[in-house]
PDB file of C-alpha atoms and ligand atoms in Angstrom:
ATOM      1  CA  UNK A 373      19.109  22.262  13.127  1.00  0.00           C
ATOM      2  CA  UNK A 374      17.911  20.006  15.567  1.00  0.00           C
ATOM      3  CA  UNK A 375      14.862  17.506  14.204  1.00  0.00           C
ATOM      4  CA  UNK A 376      12.798  18.999  17.282  1.00  0.00           C
ATOM      5  CA  UNK A 377      13.563  22.826  15.909  1.00  0.00           C
ATOM      6  CA  UNK A 378      12.971  21.525  12.061  1.00  0.00           C
ATOM      7  CA  UNK A 379       9.771  20.256  13.047  1.00  0.00           C
ATOM      8  CA  UNK A 380       8.641  23.346  14.349  1.00  0.00           C
ATOM      9  CA  UNK A 381       9.544  24.986  11.448  1.00  0.00           C
ATOM     10  CA  UNK A 382       7.751  22.423   9.394  1.00  0.00           C
ATOM     11  CA  UNK A 383       4.626  22.962  11.742  1.00  0.00           C
ATOM     12  CA  UNK A 384       4.688  26.335  11.158  1.00  0.00           C
ATOM     13  CA  UNK A 385       5.111  26.230   7.673  1.00  0.00           C
ATOM     14  CA  UNK A 386       1.939  23.350   7.494  1.00  0.00           C
ATOM     15  CA  UNK A 387       5.072  21.487   5.062  1.00  0.00           C
ATOM     16  CA  UNK A 388       5.774  17.612   5.226  1.00  0.00           C
ATOM     17  CA  UNK A 389       9.273  16.850   5.909  1.00  0.00           C
ATOM     18  CA  UNK A 390      11.484  13.511   5.543  1.00  0.00           C
ATOM     19  CA  UNK A 391      12.068  13.055   9.272  1.00  0.00           C
ATOM     20  CA  UNK A 392      15.570  11.388   9.810  1.00  0.00           C
ATOM     21  CA  UNK A 393      15.426   8.179  11.477  1.00  0.00           C
ATOM     22  CA  UNK A 394      15.211   8.176  15.190  1.00  0.00           C
ATOM     23  CA  UNK A 395      17.890   7.635  17.617  1.00  0.00           C
ATOM     24  CA  UNK A 396      15.298   5.976  19.522  1.00  0.00           C
ATOM     25  CA  UNK A 397      14.287   3.561  17.085  1.00  0.00           C
ATOM     26  CA  UNK A 398      15.547   0.341  18.170  1.00  0.00           C
ATOM     27  CA  UNK A 399      14.884  -1.992  14.700  1.00  0.00           C
ATOM     28  CA  UNK A 400      15.216  -5.198  15.856  1.00  0.00           C
ATOM     29  CA  UNK A 401      12.796  -5.293  18.520  1.00  0.00           C
ATOM     30  CA  UNK A 402      10.284  -3.772  16.224  1.00  0.00           C
ATOM     31  CA  UNK A 403       9.018  -6.774  13.843  1.00  0.00           C
ATOM     32  CA  UNK A 404       7.106  -5.926  10.802  1.00  0.00           C
ATOM     33  CA  UNK A 405       4.586  -8.217   8.485  1.00  0.00           C
ATOM     34  CA  UNK A 406       4.626  -7.959   5.066  1.00  0.00           C
ATOM     35  CA  UNK A 407       1.616  -9.496   3.193  1.00  0.00           C
ATOM     36  CA  UNK A 408       1.625 -10.340  -0.125  1.00  0.00           C
ATOM     37  CA  UNK A 409      -1.992  -9.865  -1.817  1.00  0.00           C
ATOM     38  CA  UNK A 410      -3.733 -12.669  -3.415  1.00  0.00           C
ATOM     39  CA  UNK A 411      -2.458 -16.214  -3.949  1.00  0.00           C
ATOM     40  CA  UNK A 412      -1.289 -17.979  -7.057  1.00  0.00           C
ATOM     41  CA  UNK A 413      -4.343 -19.796  -7.388  1.00  0.00           C
ATOM     42  CA  UNK A 414      -6.579 -16.684  -7.154  1.00  0.00           C
ATOM     43  CA  UNK A 415      -4.044 -14.130  -8.353  1.00  0.00           C
ATOM     44  CA  UNK A 416      -5.948 -10.951  -8.577  1.00  0.00           C
ATOM     45  CA  UNK A 417      -6.412  -8.272 -11.497  1.00  0.00           C
ATOM     46  CA  UNK A 418      -5.148  -9.284 -14.671  1.00  0.00           C
ATOM     47  CA  UNK A 419      -2.488  -6.171 -15.629  1.00  0.00           C
ATOM     48  CA  UNK A 420      -3.023  -4.576 -19.414  1.00  0.00           C
ATOM     49  CA  UNK A 421       0.268  -6.566 -20.873  1.00  0.00           C
ATOM     50  CA  UNK A 422      -1.370  -9.921 -19.155  1.00  0.00           C
ATOM     51  CA  UNK A 423       0.526 -10.280 -16.209  1.00  0.00           C
ATOM     52  CA  UNK A 424      -1.018 -11.224 -12.688  1.00  0.00           C
ATOM     53  CA  UNK A 425      -1.407  -8.949  -9.982  1.00  0.00           C
ATOM     54  CA  UNK A 426      -0.169 -11.458  -7.409  1.00  0.00           C
ATOM     55  CA  UNK A 427       3.328 -11.462  -9.485  1.00  0.00           C
ATOM     56  CA  UNK A 428       3.503  -7.899  -8.910  1.00  0.00           C
ATOM     57  CA  UNK A 429       2.688  -8.030  -5.477  1.00  0.00           C
ATOM     58  CA  UNK A 430       5.354 -11.087  -4.700  1.00  0.00           C
ATOM     59  CA  UNK A 431       7.975  -8.978  -6.524  1.00  0.00           C
ATOM     60  CA  UNK A 432       7.299  -5.638  -4.704  1.00  0.00           C
ATOM     61  CA  UNK A 433       6.860  -7.454  -1.660  1.00  0.00           C
ATOM     62  CA  UNK A 434      10.252  -9.405  -1.592  1.00  0.00           C
ATOM     63  CA  UNK A 435      11.866  -6.115  -2.297  1.00  0.00           C
ATOM     64  CA  UNK A 436      10.124  -4.204   0.777  1.00  0.00           C
ATOM     65  CA  UNK A 437      10.932  -7.152   2.657  1.00  0.00           C
ATOM     66  CA  UNK A 438      14.587  -7.098   1.705  1.00  0.00           C
ATOM     67  CA  UNK A 439      14.682  -3.222   2.121  1.00  0.00           C
ATOM     68  CA  UNK A 440      13.183  -3.546   5.724  1.00  0.00           C
ATOM     69  CA  UNK A 441      15.631  -6.244   6.893  1.00  0.00           C
ATOM     70  CA  UNK A 442      18.509  -4.247   5.546  1.00  0.00           C
ATOM     71  CA  UNK A 443      17.378  -1.398   7.870  1.00  0.00           C
ATOM     72  CA  UNK A 444      17.518  -3.790  10.759  1.00  0.00           C
ATOM     73  CA  UNK A 445      13.750  -4.876  11.362  1.00  0.00           C
ATOM     74  CA  UNK A 446      12.955  -8.532  11.763  1.00  0.00           C
ATOM     75  CA  UNK A 447      10.339  -9.251   9.003  1.00  0.00           C
ATOM     76  CA  UNK A 448       7.750 -11.688   8.396  1.00  0.00           C
ATOM     77  CA  UNK A 449       6.243 -12.372   4.954  1.00  0.00           C
ATOM     78  CA  UNK A 450       2.743 -13.649   4.781  1.00  0.00           C
ATOM     79  CA  UNK A 451       2.195 -15.757   1.476  1.00  0.00           C
ATOM     80  CA  UNK A 452      -0.842 -17.750   1.408  1.00  0.00           C
ATOM     81  CA  UNK A 453      -1.973 -20.184  -0.948  1.00  0.00           C
ATOM     82  CA  UNK A 454      -5.746 -21.339  -1.920  1.00  0.00           C
ATOM     83  CA  UNK A 455      -8.960 -19.221  -2.766  1.00  0.00           C
ATOM     84  CA  UNK A 456     -11.914 -17.606  -0.919  1.00  0.00           C
ATOM     85  CA  UNK A 457     -12.720 -16.542   2.319  1.00  0.00           C
ATOM     86  CA  UNK A 458     -10.254 -19.238   3.576  1.00  0.00           C
ATOM     87  CA  UNK A 459      -7.291 -17.727   2.445  1.00  0.00           C
ATOM     88  CA  UNK A 460      -8.357 -14.530   4.002  1.00  0.00           C
ATOM     89  CA  UNK A 461      -8.765 -16.236   7.397  1.00  0.00           C
ATOM     90  CA  UNK A 462      -5.193 -17.844   6.856  1.00  0.00           C
ATOM     91  CA  UNK A 463      -3.712 -14.405   6.307  1.00  0.00           C
ATOM     92  CA  UNK A 464      -5.173 -12.644   9.157  1.00  0.00           C
ATOM     93  CA  UNK A 465      -4.262 -15.631  11.575  1.00  0.00           C
ATOM     94  CA  UNK A 466      -0.915 -15.618  10.145  1.00  0.00           C
ATOM     95  CA  UNK A 467      -0.521 -11.823  10.755  1.00  0.00           C
ATOM     96  CA  UNK A 468      -1.983 -12.149  14.272  1.00  0.00           C
ATOM     97  CA  UNK A 469       0.521 -15.229  14.970  1.00  0.00           C
ATOM     98  CA  UNK A 470       3.412 -13.142  13.773  1.00  0.00           C
ATOM     99  CA  UNK A 471       2.515 -10.511  16.313  1.00  0.00           C
ATOM    100  CA  UNK A 472       4.335  -7.666  14.283  1.00  0.00           C
ATOM    101  CA  UNK A 473       4.295  -3.970  15.393  1.00  0.00           C
ATOM    102  CA  UNK A 474       3.081  -2.940  11.931  1.00  0.00           C
ATOM    103  CA  UNK A 475       1.570  -4.683   9.126  1.00  0.00           C
ATOM    104  CA  UNK A 476       1.848  -3.559   5.357  1.00  0.00           C
ATOM    105  CA  UNK A 477      -0.315  -5.277   2.703  1.00  0.00           C
ATOM    106  CA  UNK A 478       0.911  -5.038  -0.646  1.00  0.00           C
ATOM    107  CA  UNK A 479      -1.535  -5.182  -3.765  1.00  0.00           C
ATOM    108  CA  UNK A 480      -1.564  -3.133  -7.426  1.00  0.00           C
ATOM    109  CA  UNK A 481      -4.661  -1.647  -8.637  1.00  0.00           C
ATOM    110  CA  UNK A 482      -7.393  -2.240 -11.012  1.00  0.00           C
ATOM    111  CA  UNK A 483     -10.619  -0.422 -12.090  1.00  0.00           C
ATOM    112  CA  UNK A 484     -14.196  -1.280 -12.507  1.00  0.00           C
ATOM    113  CA  UNK A 485     -15.344  -3.051 -15.267  1.00  0.00           C
ATOM    114  CA  UNK A 486     -16.797  -0.114 -17.010  1.00  0.00           C
ATOM    115  CA  UNK A 487     -13.775   1.824 -17.216  1.00  0.00           C
ATOM    116  CA  UNK A 488     -11.738  -1.195 -19.322  1.00  0.00           C
ATOM    117  CA  UNK A 489     -11.329  -1.004 -22.862  1.00  0.00           C
ATOM    118  CA  UNK A 490      -9.795  -3.862 -25.307  1.00  0.00           C
ATOM    119  CA  UNK A 491      -6.716  -3.683 -26.914  1.00  0.00           C
ATOM    120  CA  UNK A 492      -4.417  -6.065 -28.515  1.00  0.00           C
ATOM    121  CA  UNK A 493      -0.567  -7.151 -27.294  1.00  0.00           C
ATOM    122  CA  UNK A 494       1.442  -9.691 -28.778  1.00  0.00           C
ATOM    123  CA  UNK A 495      -1.646 -11.450 -30.097  1.00  0.00           C
ATOM    124  CA  UNK A 496      -3.658 -11.266 -27.192  1.00  0.00           C
ATOM    125  CA  UNK A 497      -6.633  -9.351 -26.608  1.00  0.00           C
ATOM    126  CA  UNK A 498      -6.355  -7.898 -23.162  1.00  0.00           C
ATOM    127  CA  UNK A 499      -7.804  -4.642 -21.547  1.00  0.00           C
ATOM    128  CA  UNK A 500      -6.789  -1.366 -20.153  1.00  0.00           C
ATOM    129  CA  UNK A 501      -7.732   1.364 -18.090  1.00  0.00           C
ATOM    130  CA  UNK A 502      -5.264   4.146 -18.772  1.00  0.00           C
ATOM    131  CA  UNK A 503      -7.427   7.267 -17.370  1.00  0.00           C
ATOM    132  CA  UNK A 504      -6.388   6.035 -13.718  1.00  0.00           C
ATOM    133  CA  UNK A 505      -3.073   5.980 -12.260  1.00  0.00           C
ATOM    134  CA  UNK A 506      -1.186   6.447  -8.914  1.00  0.00           C
ATOM    135  CA  UNK A 507      -1.113   4.690  -5.509  1.00  0.00           C
ATOM    136  CA  UNK A 508      -3.708   4.548  -3.007  1.00  0.00           C
ATOM    137  CA  UNK A 509      -3.644   3.649   0.413  1.00  0.00           C
ATOM    138  CA  UNK A 510      -6.144   1.954   2.662  1.00  0.00           C
ATOM    139  CA  UNK A 511      -6.903   1.933   6.645  1.00  0.00           C
ATOM    140  CA  UNK A 512      -9.977   0.627   8.620  1.00  0.00           C
ATOM    141  CA  UNK A 513     -11.049   2.457  11.536  1.00  0.00           C
ATOM    142  CA  UNK A 514     -12.222  -1.173  13.088  1.00  0.00           C
ATOM    143  CA  UNK A 515      -8.571  -1.987  13.293  1.00  0.00           C
ATOM    144  CA  UNK A 516      -7.514  -2.694  16.693  1.00  0.00           C
ATOM    145  CA  UNK A 517      -5.134   0.447  16.425  1.00  0.00           C
ATOM    146  CA  UNK A 518      -6.841   2.952  14.082  1.00  0.00           C
ATOM    147  CA  UNK A 519      -4.814   6.156  14.940  1.00  0.00           C
ATOM    148  CA  UNK A 520      -1.326   4.103  14.451  1.00  0.00           C
ATOM    149  CA  UNK A 521      -2.565   2.705  11.207  1.00  0.00           C
ATOM    150  CA  UNK A 522      -3.619   6.308   9.767  1.00  0.00           C
ATOM    151  CA  UNK A 523      -0.298   7.910  11.096  1.00  0.00           C
ATOM    152  CA  UNK A 524       1.787   4.937   9.191  1.00  0.00           C
ATOM    153  CA  UNK A 525      -0.456   5.530   5.985  1.00  0.00           C
ATOM    154  CA  UNK A 526       0.098   9.391   6.289  1.00  0.00           C
ATOM    155  CA  UNK A 527       3.989   8.682   6.772  1.00  0.00           C
ATOM    156  CA  UNK A 528       4.108   6.337   3.745  1.00  0.00           C
ATOM    157  CA  UNK A 529       2.360   8.709   1.486  1.00  0.00           C
ATOM    158  CA  UNK A 530       4.334  11.406   2.468  1.00  0.00           C
ATOM    159  CA  UNK A 531       7.362   9.551   1.292  1.00  0.00           C
ATOM    160  CA  UNK A 532       5.894   8.651  -1.906  1.00  0.00           C
ATOM    161  CA  UNK A 533       4.441  11.820  -2.743  1.00  0.00           C
ATOM    162  CA  UNK A 534       7.920  13.824  -2.003  1.00  0.00           C
ATOM    163  CA  UNK A 535       9.223  10.778  -4.142  1.00  0.00           C
ATOM    164  CA  UNK A 536       7.354  12.225  -7.060  1.00  0.00           C
ATOM    165  CA  UNK A 537       4.882   9.582  -7.260  1.00  0.00           C
ATOM    166  CA  UNK A 538       1.191  10.748  -6.950  1.00  0.00           C
ATOM    167  CA  UNK A 539      -2.198   8.944  -5.634  1.00  0.00           C
ATOM    168  CA  UNK A 540      -5.461   7.976  -7.233  1.00  0.00           C
ATOM    169  CA  UNK A 541      -8.539   9.320  -6.284  1.00  0.00           C
ATOM    170  CA  UNK A 542     -10.489   6.780  -8.223  1.00  0.00           C
ATOM    171  CA  UNK A 543     -11.692   4.884  -5.470  1.00  0.00           C
ATOM    172  CA  UNK A 544     -13.720   7.953  -3.946  1.00  0.00           C
ATOM    173  CA  UNK A 545     -15.833   7.985  -7.564  1.00  0.00           C
ATOM    174  CA  UNK A 546     -19.462   7.571  -7.323  1.00  0.00           C
ATOM    175  CA  UNK A 547     -20.089   4.588  -8.918  1.00  0.00           C
ATOM    176  CA  UNK A 548     -20.857   1.083  -7.980  1.00  0.00           C
ATOM    177  CA  UNK A 549     -18.021  -0.762  -6.242  1.00  0.00           C
ATOM    178  CA  UNK A 550     -15.971   2.738  -5.355  1.00  0.00           C
ATOM    179  CA  UNK A 551     -17.518   5.287  -2.869  1.00  0.00           C
ATOM    180  CA  UNK A 552     -14.637   4.861  -0.678  1.00  0.00           C
ATOM    181  CA  UNK A 553     -14.630   7.546   2.014  1.00  0.00           C
ATOM    182  CA  UNK A 554     -11.026   9.799   1.386  1.00  0.00           C
ATOM    183  CA  UNK A 555      -9.959  10.310   4.555  1.00  0.00           C
ATOM    184  CA  UNK A 556      -7.115  12.523   3.564  1.00  0.00           C
ATOM    185  CA  UNK A 557      -7.446  14.094   0.203  1.00  0.00           C
ATOM    186  CA  UNK A 558      -4.068  15.484  -0.189  1.00  0.00           C
ATOM    187  CA  UNK A 559      -2.511  11.979   0.480  1.00  0.00           C
ATOM    188  CA  UNK A 560      -4.772   9.518  -1.318  1.00  0.00           C
ATOM    189  CA  UNK A 561      -5.647   7.805   2.114  1.00  0.00           C
ATOM    190  CA  UNK A 562      -8.826   6.224   1.885  1.00  0.00           C
ATOM    191  CA  UNK A 563     -11.340   4.540   4.424  1.00  0.00           C
ATOM    192  CA  UNK A 564     -12.063   0.618   4.233  1.00  0.00           C
ATOM    193  CA  UNK A 565     -13.843  -0.090   7.395  1.00  0.00           C
ATOM    194  CA  UNK A 566     -14.620  -4.064   6.551  1.00  0.00           C
ATOM    195  CA  UNK A 567     -11.254  -5.124   4.693  1.00  0.00           C
ATOM    196  CA  UNK A 568     -10.619  -8.039   6.215  1.00  0.00           C
ATOM    197  CA  UNK A 569      -6.822  -7.712   6.515  1.00  0.00           C
ATOM    198  CA  UNK A 570      -7.261  -4.377   7.945  1.00  0.00           C
ATOM    199  CA  UNK A 571     -10.289  -5.174  10.424  1.00  0.00           C
ATOM    200  CA  UNK A 572      -9.167  -8.189  12.137  1.00  0.00           C
ATOM    201  CA  UNK A 573      -5.556  -7.602  12.299  1.00  0.00           C
ATOM    202  CA  UNK A 574      -4.364  -6.816  16.060  1.00  0.00           C
ATOM    203  CA  UNK A 575      -1.761  -4.553  15.039  1.00  0.00           C
ATOM    204  CA  UNK A 576      -1.624  -1.396  12.989  1.00  0.00           C
ATOM    205  CA  UNK A 577      -2.261  -2.185   9.452  1.00  0.00           C
ATOM    206  CA  UNK A 578      -1.887  -0.726   6.006  1.00  0.00           C
ATOM    207  CA  UNK A 579      -2.845  -1.589   2.649  1.00  0.00           C
ATOM    208  CA  UNK A 580      -1.161  -0.046  -0.463  1.00  0.00           C
ATOM    209  CA  UNK A 581      -2.364  -0.440  -3.825  1.00  0.00           C
ATOM    210  CA  UNK A 582       1.246   0.336  -5.629  1.00  0.00           C
ATOM    211  CA  UNK A 583      -0.265   1.673  -8.706  1.00  0.00           C
ATOM    212  CA  UNK A 584      -2.761   0.905 -11.484  1.00  0.00           C
ATOM    213  CA  UNK A 585      -1.296  -1.984 -13.633  1.00  0.00           C
ATOM    214  CA  UNK A 586      -4.534  -1.712 -15.997  1.00  0.00           C
ATOM    215  CA  UNK A 587      -2.537   1.638 -17.007  1.00  0.00           C
ATOM    216  CA  UNK A 588      -0.358   0.545 -19.873  1.00  0.00           C
ATOM    217  CA  UNK A 589       2.146   3.163 -18.802  1.00  0.00           C
ATOM    218  CA  UNK A 590       2.167   2.856 -15.198  1.00  0.00           C
ATOM    219  CA  UNK A 591       2.387  -0.941 -15.455  1.00  0.00           C
ATOM    220  CA  UNK A 592       5.732  -0.578 -17.301  1.00  0.00           C
ATOM    221  CA  UNK A 593       6.862   1.495 -14.472  1.00  0.00           C
ATOM    222  CA  UNK A 594       5.699  -0.659 -12.119  1.00  0.00           C
ATOM    223  CA  UNK A 595       7.576  -3.443 -13.615  1.00  0.00           C
ATOM    224  CA  UNK A 596      10.757  -2.043 -13.068  1.00  0.00           C
ATOM    225  CA  UNK A 597      13.477  -2.533 -10.351  1.00  0.00           C
ATOM    226  CA  UNK A 598      13.962   1.252  -9.873  1.00  0.00           C
ATOM    227  CA  UNK A 599      10.269   1.774  -9.162  1.00  0.00           C
ATOM    228  CA  UNK A 600      10.030  -1.496  -6.731  1.00  0.00           C
ATOM    229  CA  UNK A 601      13.113  -0.051  -4.901  1.00  0.00           C
ATOM    230  CA  UNK A 602      11.773   3.515  -4.690  1.00  0.00           C
ATOM    231  CA  UNK A 603       8.558   2.473  -3.017  1.00  0.00           C
ATOM    232  CA  UNK A 604      10.115   0.046  -0.828  1.00  0.00           C
ATOM    233  CA  UNK A 605      12.585   2.488   0.644  1.00  0.00           C
ATOM    234  CA  UNK A 606       9.894   4.862   1.344  1.00  0.00           C
ATOM    235  CA  UNK A 607       7.495   2.315   3.270  1.00  0.00           C
ATOM    236  CA  UNK A 608      10.672   1.586   5.203  1.00  0.00           C
ATOM    237  CA  UNK A 609      11.387   4.903   5.752  1.00  0.00           C
ATOM    238  CA  UNK A 610       8.120   5.387   7.198  1.00  0.00           C
ATOM    239  CA  UNK A 611       8.447   2.271   9.390  1.00  0.00           C
ATOM    240  CA  UNK A 612      11.903   3.763  10.990  1.00  0.00           C
ATOM    241  CA  UNK A 613       9.520   6.825  11.839  1.00  0.00           C
ATOM    242  CA  UNK A 614       6.906   4.881  13.398  1.00  0.00           C
ATOM    243  CA  UNK A 615       9.683   2.884  15.227  1.00  0.00           C
ATOM    244  CA  UNK A 616      11.017   6.047  16.603  1.00  0.00           C
ATOM    245  CA  UNK A 617       7.870   6.493  18.569  1.00  0.00           C
ATOM    246  CA  UNK A 618       6.865  10.102  17.354  1.00  0.00           C
ATOM    247  CA  UNK A 619       6.247   9.319  13.487  1.00  0.00           C
ATOM    248  CA  UNK A 620       3.997  12.286  13.422  1.00  0.00           C
ATOM    249  CA  UNK A 621       6.155  14.696  14.594  1.00  0.00           C
ATOM    250  CA  UNK A 622       6.845  15.985  11.311  1.00  0.00           C
ATOM    251  CA  UNK A 623       2.983  15.657   9.939  1.00  0.00           C
ATOM    252  CA  UNK A 624       0.778  18.498   8.863  1.00  0.00           C
ATOM    253  CA  UNK A 625      -1.618  19.320   6.290  1.00  0.00           C
ATOM    254  CA  UNK A 626       0.077  19.126   2.803  1.00  0.00           C
TER     255      UNK A 626
HETATM  256 ZN1   ZN B1252      -5.654  -6.725  -4.993  1.00  0.00          ZN
END
């Protein structure tokens, strides 16, 4: 079956397909920026087992950069130091200087304070939120390329879901700090209009929360090389589809 026939069949069935790499994708002329969320000085959430979000972001971001490079993409990895708004501005400035065709910002998720429960691990009192699990994707309608941002997020979601992962809907909960609009309830894609790295980057941009590191079991999975590899491969496949120029060809309702 040709790819077009497969896509037509899929659209007729309202299914999601893994579209094979496009012959028209010249990865070497399609640079991609991998943004490592947070900094060593301001490392984000503390996981259920006491590690920092930044450690997780760095490990996954480096694996993703390697996966993209092996697919032929030039990759710019954005690692910023410092704290506060200054590091956010540096991050966006770096992304815009790199001038990639796509930007993916790598994060790991937490939960609102009210949901955290104390537990003891290796003599430390830590906190967990085992009731939440799964990935989340964020895009901004204020981004310069909102449609391609959303398309990239949909392609990533389809790869992650087809790989057996699931998304979290906790960012849509009606509690302070959440209340995000779930743009695509079948794919875990949220609108986050004013998120700086999405709003001010001049290329299609997606932020991935790879999973919830406050969930004790999910954290252990996220710490494994296998999970990092699976997520990296999913994003790389989505990037190849974007690079092929008709990434939405296989997209339909899930
Ligand atoms: Zn984060």
